Amino acid sequence: MAEVKLAAQARTEFGKGAARRTRRANLVPAVVYGHGAEPVHINLPGHDLMMALKTANVLIGLEIEGKDALVIPKAVQRNALKGNIEHVDLLTVKRGEKVNVEIAVHVEGELAPGGNLLEYVQNTLLVEAEATHIPESVTVSVAGLDAGASVLAKDIALPKGAVLAGDEDAIVLQVVAAQAEEPAAETEGEGAEA
């Protein structure tokens, strides 16, 4: 995974008014925490941060007043209507350190014939991986699965260096039989009255 470099500014103003002024300047308020250190409040360039967050579990190299920090996004708050980023929580990591992250689950292959439906019970999987080698996603083959079949978390082959961190017996995907709708039947008496 490539590391994205962002220049951060230390944040000295707090509260709603300060946050609004920050956002009007195309900056995003953020907080960096982890490793028992005091949280550091910063502002990040809005467009650069948005582009960086298009990659799931992106590794970000921050430069905060001459000091370098390696972080991953932990929580991203977006405006419900506009979708723009309003605040970000960043977790400090070290090279070689293991972190728990959620990775996307993608499927490939065709289900067994018969009009069955694939249901995502979970669309992400919690894994433990080295902070500098976090996989973006995992692909699961559903080729030939029939109604009633399910894929458990422990059945998914994880990328090298990743270990399952969640419940092994959790159902991730399941195949359900398509249910045909019964046509609305009119009785003969109802048709005659109309």
PDB file of C-alpha atoms in Angstrom:
ATOM      1  CA  MET A   1       0.000   0.000   0.000  1.00  0.00           C
ATOM      2  CA  ALA A   2       1.330   3.389  -0.941  1.00  0.00           C
ATOM      3  CA  GLU A   3       1.772   6.047   1.680  1.00  0.00           C
ATOM      4  CA  VAL A   4       0.058   9.402   1.064  1.00  0.00           C
ATOM      5  CA  LYS A   5       1.863  12.507   2.336  1.00  0.00           C
ATOM      6  CA  LEU A   6      -0.188  15.376   3.780  1.00  0.00           C
ATOM      7  CA  ALA A   7       0.949  18.620   5.376  1.00  0.00           C
ATOM      8  CA  ALA A   8      -1.020  19.406   8.528  1.00  0.00           C
ATOM      9  CA  GLN A   9      -1.449  22.625  10.488  1.00  0.00           C
ATOM     10  CA  ALA A  10      -1.769  22.626  14.263  1.00  0.00           C
ATOM     11  CA  ARG A  11      -5.259  23.697  15.323  1.00  0.00           C
ATOM     12  CA  THR A  12      -5.541  26.299  18.061  1.00  0.00           C
ATOM     13  CA  GLU A  13      -9.219  27.301  17.783  1.00  0.00           C
ATOM     14  CA  PHE A  14     -11.990  24.987  18.887  1.00  0.00           C
ATOM     15  CA  GLY A  15     -15.781  24.955  18.784  1.00  0.00           C
ATOM     16  CA  LYS A  16     -18.474  25.247  16.109  1.00  0.00           C
ATOM     17  CA  GLY A  17     -17.490  28.686  14.847  1.00  0.00           C
ATOM     18  CA  ALA A  18     -13.833  27.765  14.493  1.00  0.00           C
ATOM     19  CA  ALA A  19     -14.753  24.510  12.721  1.00  0.00           C
ATOM     20  CA  ARG A  20     -16.967  26.386  10.260  1.00  0.00           C
ATOM     21  CA  ARG A  21     -14.200  28.894   9.501  1.00  0.00           C
ATOM     22  CA  THR A  22     -11.792  25.997   8.986  1.00  0.00           C
ATOM     23  CA  ARG A  23     -14.150  24.259   6.554  1.00  0.00           C
ATOM     24  CA  ARG A  24     -14.760  27.516   4.622  1.00  0.00           C
ATOM     25  CA  ALA A  25     -10.979  27.692   4.123  1.00  0.00           C
ATOM     26  CA  ASN A  26     -11.180  24.206   2.494  1.00  0.00           C
ATOM     27  CA  LEU A  27      -9.531  22.565   5.510  1.00  0.00           C
ATOM     28  CA  VAL A  28     -10.819  19.632   7.564  1.00  0.00           C
ATOM     29  CA  PRO A  29     -10.513  19.511  11.376  1.00  0.00           C
ATOM     30  CA  ALA A  30      -8.872  16.300  12.583  1.00  0.00           C
ATOM     31  CA  VAL A  31      -7.436  14.735  15.707  1.00  0.00           C
ATOM     32  CA  VAL A  32      -4.433  12.406  15.912  1.00  0.00           C
ATOM     33  CA  TYR A  33      -4.255  10.010  18.862  1.00  0.00           C
ATOM     34  CA  GLY A  34      -2.694   6.717  19.889  1.00  0.00           C
ATOM     35  CA  HIS A  35       0.278   5.143  21.674  1.00  0.00           C
ATOM     36  CA  GLY A  36      -0.691   6.812  24.947  1.00  0.00           C
ATOM     37  CA  ALA A  37       0.249  10.284  23.683  1.00  0.00           C
ATOM     38  CA  GLU A  38      -1.890  13.360  24.140  1.00  0.00           C
ATOM     39  CA  PRO A  39      -4.302  13.920  21.223  1.00  0.00           C
ATOM     40  CA  VAL A  40      -3.050  16.429  18.656  1.00  0.00           C
ATOM     41  CA  HIS A  41      -5.648  18.654  16.982  1.00  0.00           C
ATOM     42  CA  ILE A  42      -4.841  19.545  13.387  1.00  0.00           C
ATOM     43  CA  ASN A  43      -6.294  20.901  10.139  1.00  0.00           C
ATOM     44  CA  LEU A  44      -5.790  18.998   6.884  1.00  0.00           C
ATOM     45  CA  PRO A  45      -6.194  20.169   3.268  1.00  0.00           C
ATOM     46  CA  GLY A  46      -9.747  19.181   2.283  1.00  0.00           C
ATOM     47  CA  HIS A  47      -9.218  18.094  -1.327  1.00  0.00           C
ATOM     48  CA  ASP A  48      -6.005  16.150  -0.639  1.00  0.00           C
ATOM     49  CA  LEU A  49      -7.634  14.372   2.306  1.00  0.00           C
ATOM     50  CA  MET A  50     -10.709  13.491   0.227  1.00  0.00           C
ATOM     51  CA  MET A  51      -8.496  12.001  -2.502  1.00  0.00           C
ATOM     52  CA  ALA A  52      -6.473  10.030   0.073  1.00  0.00           C
ATOM     53  CA  LEU A  53      -9.613   8.592   1.696  1.00  0.00           C
ATOM     54  CA  LYS A  54     -10.814   7.141  -1.621  1.00  0.00           C
ATOM     55  CA  THR A  55      -8.451   4.252  -0.801  1.00  0.00           C
ATOM     56  CA  ALA A  56      -9.744   2.102   2.058  1.00  0.00           C
ATOM     57  CA  ASN A  57      -7.440   1.947   5.116  1.00  0.00           C
ATOM     58  CA  VAL A  58      -4.992   4.379   3.519  1.00  0.00           C
ATOM     59  CA  LEU A  59      -1.654   4.951   5.242  1.00  0.00           C
ATOM     60  CA  ILE A  60      -1.069   8.688   5.670  1.00  0.00           C
ATOM     61  CA  GLY A  61       2.282  10.316   6.391  1.00  0.00           C
ATOM     62  CA  LEU A  62       1.612  13.591   8.216  1.00  0.00           C
ATOM     63  CA  GLU A  63       4.015  16.468   8.672  1.00  0.00           C
ATOM     64  CA  ILE A  64       2.904  18.438  11.733  1.00  0.00           C
ATOM     65  CA  GLU A  65       5.099  21.460  12.485  1.00  0.00           C
ATOM     66  CA  GLY A  66       8.261  19.712  11.341  1.00  0.00           C
ATOM     67  CA  LYS A  67       7.447  16.374  13.005  1.00  0.00           C
ATOM     68  CA  ASP A  68       6.473  13.299  10.999  1.00  0.00           C
ATOM     69  CA  ALA A  69       3.654  10.945  12.011  1.00  0.00           C
ATOM     70  CA  LEU A  70       2.306   7.820  10.350  1.00  0.00           C
ATOM     71  CA  VAL A  71      -1.486   7.453  10.738  1.00  0.00           C
ATOM     72  CA  ILE A  72      -4.487   5.507   9.465  1.00  0.00           C
ATOM     73  CA  PRO A  73      -8.075   6.848   9.422  1.00  0.00           C
ATOM     74  CA  LYS A  74     -10.164   5.481  12.273  1.00  0.00           C
ATOM     75  CA  ALA A  75     -13.390   7.490  11.894  1.00  0.00           C
ATOM     76  CA  VAL A  76     -14.571   9.830   9.150  1.00  0.00           C
ATOM     77  CA  GLN A  77     -17.559  12.123   9.671  1.00  0.00           C
ATOM     78  CA  ARG A  78     -19.305  13.349   6.524  1.00  0.00           C
ATOM     79  CA  ASN A  79     -22.039  15.910   5.962  1.00  0.00           C
ATOM     80  CA  ALA A  80     -25.280  13.952   5.551  1.00  0.00           C
ATOM     81  CA  LEU A  81     -26.531  16.074   2.649  1.00  0.00           C
ATOM     82  CA  LYS A  82     -23.437  17.224   0.789  1.00  0.00           C
ATOM     83  CA  GLY A  83     -21.202  14.232   1.535  1.00  0.00           C
ATOM     84  CA  ASN A  84     -18.118  16.357   2.199  1.00  0.00           C
ATOM     85  CA  ILE A  85     -15.754  15.457   5.043  1.00  0.00           C
ATOM     86  CA  GLU A  86     -16.418  17.329   8.282  1.00  0.00           C
ATOM     87  CA  HIS A  87     -13.980  15.688  10.718  1.00  0.00           C
ATOM     88  CA  VAL A  88     -11.473  12.827  10.806  1.00  0.00           C
ATOM     89  CA  ASP A  89     -10.028  10.770  13.661  1.00  0.00           C
ATOM     90  CA  LEU A  90      -6.557   9.457  12.846  1.00  0.00           C
ATOM     91  CA  LEU A  91      -4.748   6.686  14.712  1.00  0.00           C
ATOM     92  CA  THR A  92      -0.963   6.857  15.056  1.00  0.00           C
ATOM     93  CA  VAL A  93       0.824   3.684  13.936  1.00  0.00           C
ATOM     94  CA  LYS A  94       4.431   2.561  13.707  1.00  0.00           C
ATOM     95  CA  ARG A  95       6.085   0.591  10.933  1.00  0.00           C
ATOM     96  CA  GLY A  96       5.837  -3.110  11.738  1.00  0.00           C
ATOM     97  CA  GLU A  97       2.986  -2.587  14.212  1.00  0.00           C
ATOM     98  CA  LYS A  98      -0.119  -4.778  13.877  1.00  0.00           C
ATOM     99  CA  VAL A  99      -3.495  -3.026  13.642  1.00  0.00           C
ATOM    100  CA  ASN A 100      -7.102  -4.216  13.413  1.00  0.00           C
ATOM    101  CA  VAL A 101      -8.911  -2.902  10.343  1.00  0.00           C
ATOM    102  CA  GLU A 102     -11.987  -3.777   8.313  1.00  0.00           C
ATOM    103  CA  ILE A 103     -11.420  -4.784   4.695  1.00  0.00           C
ATOM    104  CA  ALA A 104     -14.041  -5.008   1.960  1.00  0.00           C
ATOM    105  CA  VAL A 105     -15.399  -8.379   0.837  1.00  0.00           C
ATOM    106  CA  HIS A 106     -15.834  -8.808  -2.953  1.00  0.00           C
ATOM    107  CA  VAL A 107     -17.340 -11.816  -4.705  1.00  0.00           C
ATOM    108  CA  GLU A 108     -16.585 -13.531  -7.984  1.00  0.00           C
ATOM    109  CA  GLY A 109     -18.252 -16.374  -9.884  1.00  0.00           C
ATOM    110  CA  GLU A 110     -21.826 -17.360 -10.654  1.00  0.00           C
ATOM    111  CA  LEU A 111     -24.227 -19.059  -8.264  1.00  0.00           C
ATOM    112  CA  ALA A 112     -25.746 -22.428  -9.147  1.00  0.00           C
ATOM    113  CA  PRO A 113     -28.645 -22.124 -11.613  1.00  0.00           C
ATOM    114  CA  GLY A 114     -32.097 -21.691 -10.144  1.00  0.00           C
ATOM    115  CA  GLY A 115     -32.561 -17.981  -9.509  1.00  0.00           C
ATOM    116  CA  ASN A 116     -30.961 -17.991  -6.059  1.00  0.00           C
ATOM    117  CA  LEU A 117     -29.903 -14.733  -4.426  1.00  0.00           C
ATOM    118  CA  LEU A 118     -26.612 -13.894  -2.722  1.00  0.00           C
ATOM    119  CA  GLU A 119     -27.010 -12.048   0.567  1.00  0.00           C
ATOM    120  CA  TYR A 120     -24.157 -10.087   2.139  1.00  0.00           C
ATOM    121  CA  VAL A 121     -24.495 -10.581   5.890  1.00  0.00           C
ATOM    122  CA  GLN A 122     -21.244  -8.630   6.343  1.00  0.00           C
ATOM    123  CA  ASN A 123     -19.657  -6.573   3.594  1.00  0.00           C
ATOM    124  CA  THR A 124     -16.411  -6.139   5.541  1.00  0.00           C
ATOM    125  CA  LEU A 125     -14.132  -8.477   7.457  1.00  0.00           C
ATOM    126  CA  LEU A 126     -12.152  -7.525  10.582  1.00  0.00           C
ATOM    127  CA  VAL A 127      -8.499  -8.528  10.170  1.00  0.00           C
ATOM    128  CA  GLU A 128      -5.196  -7.893  11.910  1.00  0.00           C
ATOM    129  CA  ALA A 129      -2.371  -6.815   9.617  1.00  0.00           C
ATOM    130  CA  GLU A 130       0.865  -4.869   9.671  1.00  0.00           C
ATOM    131  CA  ALA A 131       0.135  -1.140   9.456  1.00  0.00           C
ATOM    132  CA  THR A 132       2.257  -0.693   6.333  1.00  0.00           C
ATOM    133  CA  HIS A 133       0.799  -3.759   4.553  1.00  0.00           C
ATOM    134  CA  ILE A 134      -2.965  -3.485   5.028  1.00  0.00           C
ATOM    135  CA  PRO A 135      -4.876  -5.329   2.290  1.00  0.00           C
ATOM    136  CA  GLU A 136      -7.541  -3.272   0.527  1.00  0.00           C
ATOM    137  CA  SER A 137     -10.034  -6.123   0.082  1.00  0.00           C
ATOM    138  CA  VAL A 138     -10.533  -9.872  -0.066  1.00  0.00           C
ATOM    139  CA  THR A 139     -12.213 -11.790  -2.911  1.00  0.00           C
ATOM    140  CA  VAL A 140     -14.482 -14.779  -2.292  1.00  0.00           C
ATOM    141  CA  SER A 141     -15.571 -17.253  -4.971  1.00  0.00           C
ATOM    142  CA  VAL A 142     -19.261 -18.111  -4.873  1.00  0.00           C
ATOM    143  CA  ALA A 143     -19.148 -20.255  -8.022  1.00  0.00           C
ATOM    144  CA  GLY A 144     -21.668 -23.093  -7.888  1.00  0.00           C
ATOM    145  CA  LEU A 145     -23.089 -22.322  -4.441  1.00  0.00           C
ATOM    146  CA  ASP A 146     -26.712 -23.376  -4.087  1.00  0.00           C
ATOM    147  CA  ALA A 147     -29.556 -22.224  -1.838  1.00  0.00           C
ATOM    148  CA  GLY A 148     -28.787 -22.740   1.840  1.00  0.00           C
ATOM    149  CA  ALA A 149     -25.009 -22.475   1.402  1.00  0.00           C
ATOM    150  CA  SER A 150     -23.104 -19.949   3.473  1.00  0.00           C
ATOM    151  CA  VAL A 151     -19.534 -18.685   3.654  1.00  0.00           C
ATOM    152  CA  LEU A 152     -18.090 -18.274   7.148  1.00  0.00           C
ATOM    153  CA  ALA A 153     -15.322 -15.835   8.032  1.00  0.00           C
ATOM    154  CA  LYS A 154     -12.917 -18.720   8.729  1.00  0.00           C
ATOM    155  CA  ASP A 155     -13.533 -20.116   5.201  1.00  0.00           C
ATOM    156  CA  ILE A 156     -12.180 -16.989   3.480  1.00  0.00           C
ATOM    157  CA  ALA A 157      -8.563 -17.100   2.321  1.00  0.00           C
ATOM    158  CA  LEU A 158      -6.890 -13.939   3.594  1.00  0.00           C
ATOM    159  CA  PRO A 159      -3.985 -12.146   1.899  1.00  0.00           C
ATOM    160  CA  LYS A 160      -0.480 -12.918   3.152  1.00  0.00           C
ATOM    161  CA  GLY A 161       0.271 -11.244   6.479  1.00  0.00           C
ATOM    162  CA  ALA A 162      -3.401 -10.794   7.438  1.00  0.00           C
ATOM    163  CA  VAL A 163      -5.053 -12.763  10.251  1.00  0.00           C
ATOM    164  CA  LEU A 164      -8.765 -12.901  11.054  1.00  0.00           C
ATOM    165  CA  ALA A 165      -9.475 -10.711  14.091  1.00  0.00           C
ATOM    166  CA  GLY A 166     -13.253 -11.133  14.337  1.00  0.00           C
ATOM    167  CA  ASP A 167     -15.535 -14.080  15.047  1.00  0.00           C
ATOM    168  CA  GLU A 168     -14.400 -17.109  13.008  1.00  0.00           C
ATOM    169  CA  ASP A 169     -17.906 -18.574  12.832  1.00  0.00           C
ATOM    170  CA  ALA A 170     -19.597 -15.364  11.674  1.00  0.00           C
ATOM    171  CA  ILE A 171     -21.560 -15.766   8.443  1.00  0.00           C
ATOM    172  CA  VAL A 172     -20.242 -13.380   5.794  1.00  0.00           C
ATOM    173  CA  LEU A 173     -22.272 -14.479   2.755  1.00  0.00           C
ATOM    174  CA  GLN A 174     -25.253 -16.759   2.335  1.00  0.00           C
ATOM    175  CA  VAL A 175     -27.262 -18.011  -0.614  1.00  0.00           C
ATOM    176  CA  VAL A 176     -31.026 -17.809  -0.266  1.00  0.00           C
ATOM    177  CA  ALA A 177     -33.672 -19.306  -2.534  1.00  0.00           C
ATOM    178  CA  ALA A 178     -35.571 -16.772  -4.582  1.00  0.00           C
ATOM    179  CA  GLN A 179     -39.199 -16.670  -3.531  1.00  0.00           C
ATOM    180  CA  ALA A 180     -41.708 -16.326  -6.336  1.00  0.00           C
ATOM    181  CA  GLU A 181     -44.569 -13.973  -5.674  1.00  0.00           C
ATOM    182  CA  GLU A 182     -47.992 -15.557  -5.875  1.00  0.00           C
ATOM    183  CA  PRO A 183     -50.286 -13.699  -8.267  1.00  0.00           C
ATOM    184  CA  ALA A 184     -53.232 -12.020  -6.622  1.00  0.00           C
ATOM    185  CA  ALA A 185     -56.040 -14.493  -7.268  1.00  0.00           C
ATOM    186  CA  GLU A 186     -59.515 -13.145  -7.897  1.00  0.00           C
ATOM    187  CA  THR A 187     -62.380 -15.327  -6.872  1.00  0.00           C
ATOM    188  CA  GLU A 188     -65.128 -15.955  -9.394  1.00  0.00           C
ATOM    189  CA  GLY A 189     -67.668 -14.195  -7.171  1.00  0.00           C
ATOM    190  CA  GLU A 190     -65.663 -10.962  -7.090  1.00  0.00           C
ATOM    191  CA  GLY A 191     -65.318 -10.900 -10.891  1.00  0.00           C
ATOM    192  CA  ALA A 192     -69.100 -11.327 -11.395  1.00  0.00           C
ATOM    193  CA  GLU A 193     -70.001  -8.504  -9.014  1.00  0.00           C
ATOM    194  CA  ALA A 194     -67.734  -6.014 -10.795  1.00  0.00           C
TER     195      ALA A 194
END
